[in-house]
PDB file of C-alpha atoms in Angstrom:
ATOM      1  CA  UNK Q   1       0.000   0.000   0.000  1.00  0.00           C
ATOM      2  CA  UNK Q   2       1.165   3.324  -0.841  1.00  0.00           C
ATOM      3  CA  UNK Q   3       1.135   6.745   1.180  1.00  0.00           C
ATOM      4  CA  UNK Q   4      -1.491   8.199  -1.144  1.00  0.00           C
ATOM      5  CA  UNK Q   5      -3.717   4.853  -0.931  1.00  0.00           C
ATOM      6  CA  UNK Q   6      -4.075   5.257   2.750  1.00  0.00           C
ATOM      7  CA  UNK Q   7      -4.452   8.826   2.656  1.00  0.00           C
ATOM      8  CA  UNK Q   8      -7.689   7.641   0.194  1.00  0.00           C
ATOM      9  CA  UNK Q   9      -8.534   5.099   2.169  1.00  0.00           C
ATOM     10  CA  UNK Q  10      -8.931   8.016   5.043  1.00  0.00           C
ATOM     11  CA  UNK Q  11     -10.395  10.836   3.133  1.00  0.00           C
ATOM     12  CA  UNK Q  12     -12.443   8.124   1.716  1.00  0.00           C
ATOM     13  CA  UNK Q  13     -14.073   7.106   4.808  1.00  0.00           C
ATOM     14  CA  UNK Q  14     -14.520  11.108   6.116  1.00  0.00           C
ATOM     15  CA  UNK Q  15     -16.334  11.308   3.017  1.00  0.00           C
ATOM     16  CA  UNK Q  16     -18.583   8.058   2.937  1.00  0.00           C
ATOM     17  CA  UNK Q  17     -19.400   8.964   6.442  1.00  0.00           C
ATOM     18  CA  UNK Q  18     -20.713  12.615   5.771  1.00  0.00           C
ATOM     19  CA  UNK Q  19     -22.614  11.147   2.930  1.00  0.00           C
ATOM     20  CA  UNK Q  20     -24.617   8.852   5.100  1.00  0.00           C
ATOM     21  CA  UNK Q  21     -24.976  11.698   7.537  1.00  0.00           C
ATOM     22  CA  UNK Q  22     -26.858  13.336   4.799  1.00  0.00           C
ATOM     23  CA  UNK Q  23     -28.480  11.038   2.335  1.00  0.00           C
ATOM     24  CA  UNK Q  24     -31.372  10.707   4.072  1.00  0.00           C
ATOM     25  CA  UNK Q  25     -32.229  14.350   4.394  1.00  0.00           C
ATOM     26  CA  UNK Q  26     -31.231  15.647   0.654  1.00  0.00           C
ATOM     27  CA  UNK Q  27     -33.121  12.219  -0.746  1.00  0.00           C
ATOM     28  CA  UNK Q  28     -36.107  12.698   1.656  1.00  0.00           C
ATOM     29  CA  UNK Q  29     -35.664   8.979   2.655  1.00  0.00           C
ATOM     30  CA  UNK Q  30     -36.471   9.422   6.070  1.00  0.00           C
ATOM     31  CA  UNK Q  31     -40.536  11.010   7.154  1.00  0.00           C
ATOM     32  CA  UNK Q  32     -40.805  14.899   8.186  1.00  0.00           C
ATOM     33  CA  UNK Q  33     -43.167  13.793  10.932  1.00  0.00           C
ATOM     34  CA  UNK Q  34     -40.180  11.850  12.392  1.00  0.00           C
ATOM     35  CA  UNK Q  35     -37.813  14.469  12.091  1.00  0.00           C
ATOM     36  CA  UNK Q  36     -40.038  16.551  14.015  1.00  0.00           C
ATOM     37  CA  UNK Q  37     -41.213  14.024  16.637  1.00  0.00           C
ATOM     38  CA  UNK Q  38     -36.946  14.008  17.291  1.00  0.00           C
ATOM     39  CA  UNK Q  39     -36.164  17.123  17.291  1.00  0.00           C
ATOM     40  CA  UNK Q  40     -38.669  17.737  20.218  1.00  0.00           C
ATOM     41  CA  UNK Q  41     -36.765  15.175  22.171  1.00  0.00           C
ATOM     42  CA  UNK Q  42     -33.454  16.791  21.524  1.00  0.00           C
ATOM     43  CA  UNK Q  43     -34.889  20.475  22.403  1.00  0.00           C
ATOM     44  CA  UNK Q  44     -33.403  19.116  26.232  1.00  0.00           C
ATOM     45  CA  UNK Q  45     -29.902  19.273  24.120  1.00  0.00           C
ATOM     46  CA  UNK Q  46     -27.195  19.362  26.932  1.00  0.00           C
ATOM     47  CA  UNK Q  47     -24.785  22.699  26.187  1.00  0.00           C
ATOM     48  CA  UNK Q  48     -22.309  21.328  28.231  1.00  0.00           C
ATOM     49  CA  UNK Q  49     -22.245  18.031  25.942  1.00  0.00           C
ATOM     50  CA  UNK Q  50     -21.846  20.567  22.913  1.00  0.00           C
ATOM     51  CA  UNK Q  51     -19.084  22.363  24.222  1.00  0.00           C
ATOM     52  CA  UNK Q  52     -17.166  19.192  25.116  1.00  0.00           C
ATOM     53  CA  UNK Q  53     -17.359  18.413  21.766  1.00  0.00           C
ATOM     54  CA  UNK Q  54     -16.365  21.411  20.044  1.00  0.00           C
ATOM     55  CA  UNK Q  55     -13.225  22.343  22.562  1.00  0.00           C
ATOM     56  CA  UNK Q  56     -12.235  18.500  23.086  1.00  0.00           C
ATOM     57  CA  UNK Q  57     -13.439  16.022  20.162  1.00  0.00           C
ATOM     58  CA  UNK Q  58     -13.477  18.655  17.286  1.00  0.00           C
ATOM     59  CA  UNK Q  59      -9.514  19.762  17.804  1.00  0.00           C
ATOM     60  CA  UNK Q  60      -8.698  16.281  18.796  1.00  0.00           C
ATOM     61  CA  UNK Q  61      -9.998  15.088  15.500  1.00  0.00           C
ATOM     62  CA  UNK Q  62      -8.196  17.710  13.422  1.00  0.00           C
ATOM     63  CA  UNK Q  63      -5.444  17.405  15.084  1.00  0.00           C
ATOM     64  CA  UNK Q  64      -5.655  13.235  14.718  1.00  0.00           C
ATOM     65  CA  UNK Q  65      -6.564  13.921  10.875  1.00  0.00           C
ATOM     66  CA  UNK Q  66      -3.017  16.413  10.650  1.00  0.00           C
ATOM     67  CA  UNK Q  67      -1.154  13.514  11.923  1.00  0.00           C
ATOM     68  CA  UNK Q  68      -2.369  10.582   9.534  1.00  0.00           C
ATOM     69  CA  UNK Q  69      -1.976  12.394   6.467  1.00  0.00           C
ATOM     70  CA  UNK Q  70       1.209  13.536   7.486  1.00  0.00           C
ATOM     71  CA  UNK Q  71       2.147  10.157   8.900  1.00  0.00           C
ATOM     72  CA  UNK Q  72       3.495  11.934  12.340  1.00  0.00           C
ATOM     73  CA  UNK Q  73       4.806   9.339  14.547  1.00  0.00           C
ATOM     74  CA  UNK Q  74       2.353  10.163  17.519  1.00  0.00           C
ATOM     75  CA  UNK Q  75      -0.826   9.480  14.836  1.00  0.00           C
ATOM     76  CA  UNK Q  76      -1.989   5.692  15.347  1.00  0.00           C
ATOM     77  CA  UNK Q  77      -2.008   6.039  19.206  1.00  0.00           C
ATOM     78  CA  UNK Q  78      -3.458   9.343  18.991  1.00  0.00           C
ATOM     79  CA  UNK Q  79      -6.268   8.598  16.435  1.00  0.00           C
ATOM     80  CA  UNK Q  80      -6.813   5.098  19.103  1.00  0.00           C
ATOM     81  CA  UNK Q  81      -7.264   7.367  22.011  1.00  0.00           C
ATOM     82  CA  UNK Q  82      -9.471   9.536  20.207  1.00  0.00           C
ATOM     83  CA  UNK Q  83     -12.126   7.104  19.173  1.00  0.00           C
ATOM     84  CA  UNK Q  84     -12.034   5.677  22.491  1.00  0.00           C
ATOM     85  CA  UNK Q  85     -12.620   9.028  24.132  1.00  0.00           C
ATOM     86  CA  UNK Q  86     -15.366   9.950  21.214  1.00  0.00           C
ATOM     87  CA  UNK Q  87     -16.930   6.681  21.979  1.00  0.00           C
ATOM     88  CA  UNK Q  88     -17.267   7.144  25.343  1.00  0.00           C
ATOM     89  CA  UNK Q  89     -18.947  10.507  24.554  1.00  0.00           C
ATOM     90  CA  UNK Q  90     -21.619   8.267  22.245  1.00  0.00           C
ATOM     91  CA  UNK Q  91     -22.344   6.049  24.569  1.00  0.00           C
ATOM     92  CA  UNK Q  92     -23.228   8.645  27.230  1.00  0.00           C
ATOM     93  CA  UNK Q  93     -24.582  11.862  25.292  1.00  0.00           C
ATOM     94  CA  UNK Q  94     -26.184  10.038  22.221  1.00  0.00           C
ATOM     95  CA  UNK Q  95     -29.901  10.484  21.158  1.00  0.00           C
ATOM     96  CA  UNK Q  96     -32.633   9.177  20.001  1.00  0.00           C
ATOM     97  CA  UNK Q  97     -32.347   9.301  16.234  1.00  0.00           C
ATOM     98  CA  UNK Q  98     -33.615   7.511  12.458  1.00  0.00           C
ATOM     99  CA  UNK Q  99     -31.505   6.434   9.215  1.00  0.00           C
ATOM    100  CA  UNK Q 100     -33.012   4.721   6.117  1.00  0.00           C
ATOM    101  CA  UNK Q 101     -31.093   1.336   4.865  1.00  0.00           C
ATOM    102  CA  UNK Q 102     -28.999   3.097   2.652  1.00  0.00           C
ATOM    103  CA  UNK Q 103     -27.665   5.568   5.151  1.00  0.00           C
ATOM    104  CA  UNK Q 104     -27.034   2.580   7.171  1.00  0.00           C
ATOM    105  CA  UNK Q 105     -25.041   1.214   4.782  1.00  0.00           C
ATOM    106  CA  UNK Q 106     -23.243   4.148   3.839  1.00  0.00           C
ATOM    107  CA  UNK Q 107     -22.427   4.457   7.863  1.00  0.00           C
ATOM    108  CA  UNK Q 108     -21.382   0.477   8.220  1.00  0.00           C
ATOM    109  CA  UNK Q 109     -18.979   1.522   5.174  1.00  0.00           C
ATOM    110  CA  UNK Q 110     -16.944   4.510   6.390  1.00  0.00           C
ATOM    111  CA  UNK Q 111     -16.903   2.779   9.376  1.00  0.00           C
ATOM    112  CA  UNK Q 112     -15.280  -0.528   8.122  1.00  0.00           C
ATOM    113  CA  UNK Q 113     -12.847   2.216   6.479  1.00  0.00           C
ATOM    114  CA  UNK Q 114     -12.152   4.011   9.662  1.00  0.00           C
ATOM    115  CA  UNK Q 115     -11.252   0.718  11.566  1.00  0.00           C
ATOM    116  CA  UNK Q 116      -9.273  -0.343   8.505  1.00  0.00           C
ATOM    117  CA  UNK Q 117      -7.198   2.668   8.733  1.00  0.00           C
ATOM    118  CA  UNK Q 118      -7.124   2.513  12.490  1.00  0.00           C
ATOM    119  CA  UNK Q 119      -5.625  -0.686  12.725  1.00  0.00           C
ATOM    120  CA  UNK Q 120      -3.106  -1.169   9.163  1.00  0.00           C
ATOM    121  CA  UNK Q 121      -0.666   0.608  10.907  1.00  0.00           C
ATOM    122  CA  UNK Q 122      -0.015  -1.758  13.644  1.00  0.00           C
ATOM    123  CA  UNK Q 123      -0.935  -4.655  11.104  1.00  0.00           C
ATOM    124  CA  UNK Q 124       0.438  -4.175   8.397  1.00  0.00           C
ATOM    125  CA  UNK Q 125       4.139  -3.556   7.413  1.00  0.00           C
ATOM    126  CA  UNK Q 126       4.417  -1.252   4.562  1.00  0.00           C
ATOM    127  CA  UNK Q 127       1.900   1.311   6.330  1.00  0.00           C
ATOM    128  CA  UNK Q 128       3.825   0.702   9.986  1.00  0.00           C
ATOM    129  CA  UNK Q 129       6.845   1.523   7.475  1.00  0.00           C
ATOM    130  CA  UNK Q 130       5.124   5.101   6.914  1.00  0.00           C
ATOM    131  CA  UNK Q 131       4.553   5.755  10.529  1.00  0.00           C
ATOM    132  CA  UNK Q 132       7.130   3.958  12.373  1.00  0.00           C
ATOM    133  CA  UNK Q 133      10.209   4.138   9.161  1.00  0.00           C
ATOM    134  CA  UNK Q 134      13.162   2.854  11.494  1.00  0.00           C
ATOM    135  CA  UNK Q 135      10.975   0.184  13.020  1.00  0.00           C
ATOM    136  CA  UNK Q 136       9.213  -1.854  10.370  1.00  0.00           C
TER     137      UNK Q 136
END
């Protein structure tokens, strides 16, 4: 694999995962009436939550994204910690929400993507060659 194939392989995944994030409201695949009946649970929308996000997860993410396209050293561990933190967020501050099949799929996608470039660094030996050059 080549710098520029797991730099697609990354971008790739950002990209299938915004699509899915939005597929369902551009296509209309998903009813108003459900929209609306969520969005009235979410009016109780914790600021606190949103701030964690944007002064912790979204520079964290950035800052994880820097790293893997520039193949820092610091990267793979970083970009572990981060989903484990953002996962952790998830689990505790998620809501109630809807996706049609094909957003599903879309999601299941990026996500296979994201794991694939989360782990080929410590798996495989021409990308831990990128990261790591004196070690592979």
């Amino acid at each position: 694999m080549t710098k520029n194939q797991y730099r697609m392989l990354v971008l790739g995944g950002m990209v299938v995962s915004i699509f899915a994030g939005v597929v369902d409201i551009v296509f209309g695949l998903i009813p108003r009436e459900l929209y609306v009946q969520l969005s009235i649970r979410e009016s109780d929308f914790d600021y606190v939550s949103m701030m964690i996000a944007v002064f912790v997860l979204l520079p964290m993410f950035i800052a994880g994204l820097y790293g893997t396209l520039r193949f820092k050293r610091w990267a793979p561990k970083f970009n572990i910690l981060f989903t484990l933190i953002a996962l952790l967020f998830l689990i505790v501050d998620s809501a109630p929400s809807a996706q049609s099949n094909v957003s599903q799929v879309l999601e299941f996608l990026a996500t296979y993507a994201h794991g694939l470039a989360l782990t080929l660094p410590f798996l495989h030996s021409d990308v831990k060659q990128m990261f790591w050059p004196a070690e592979a």
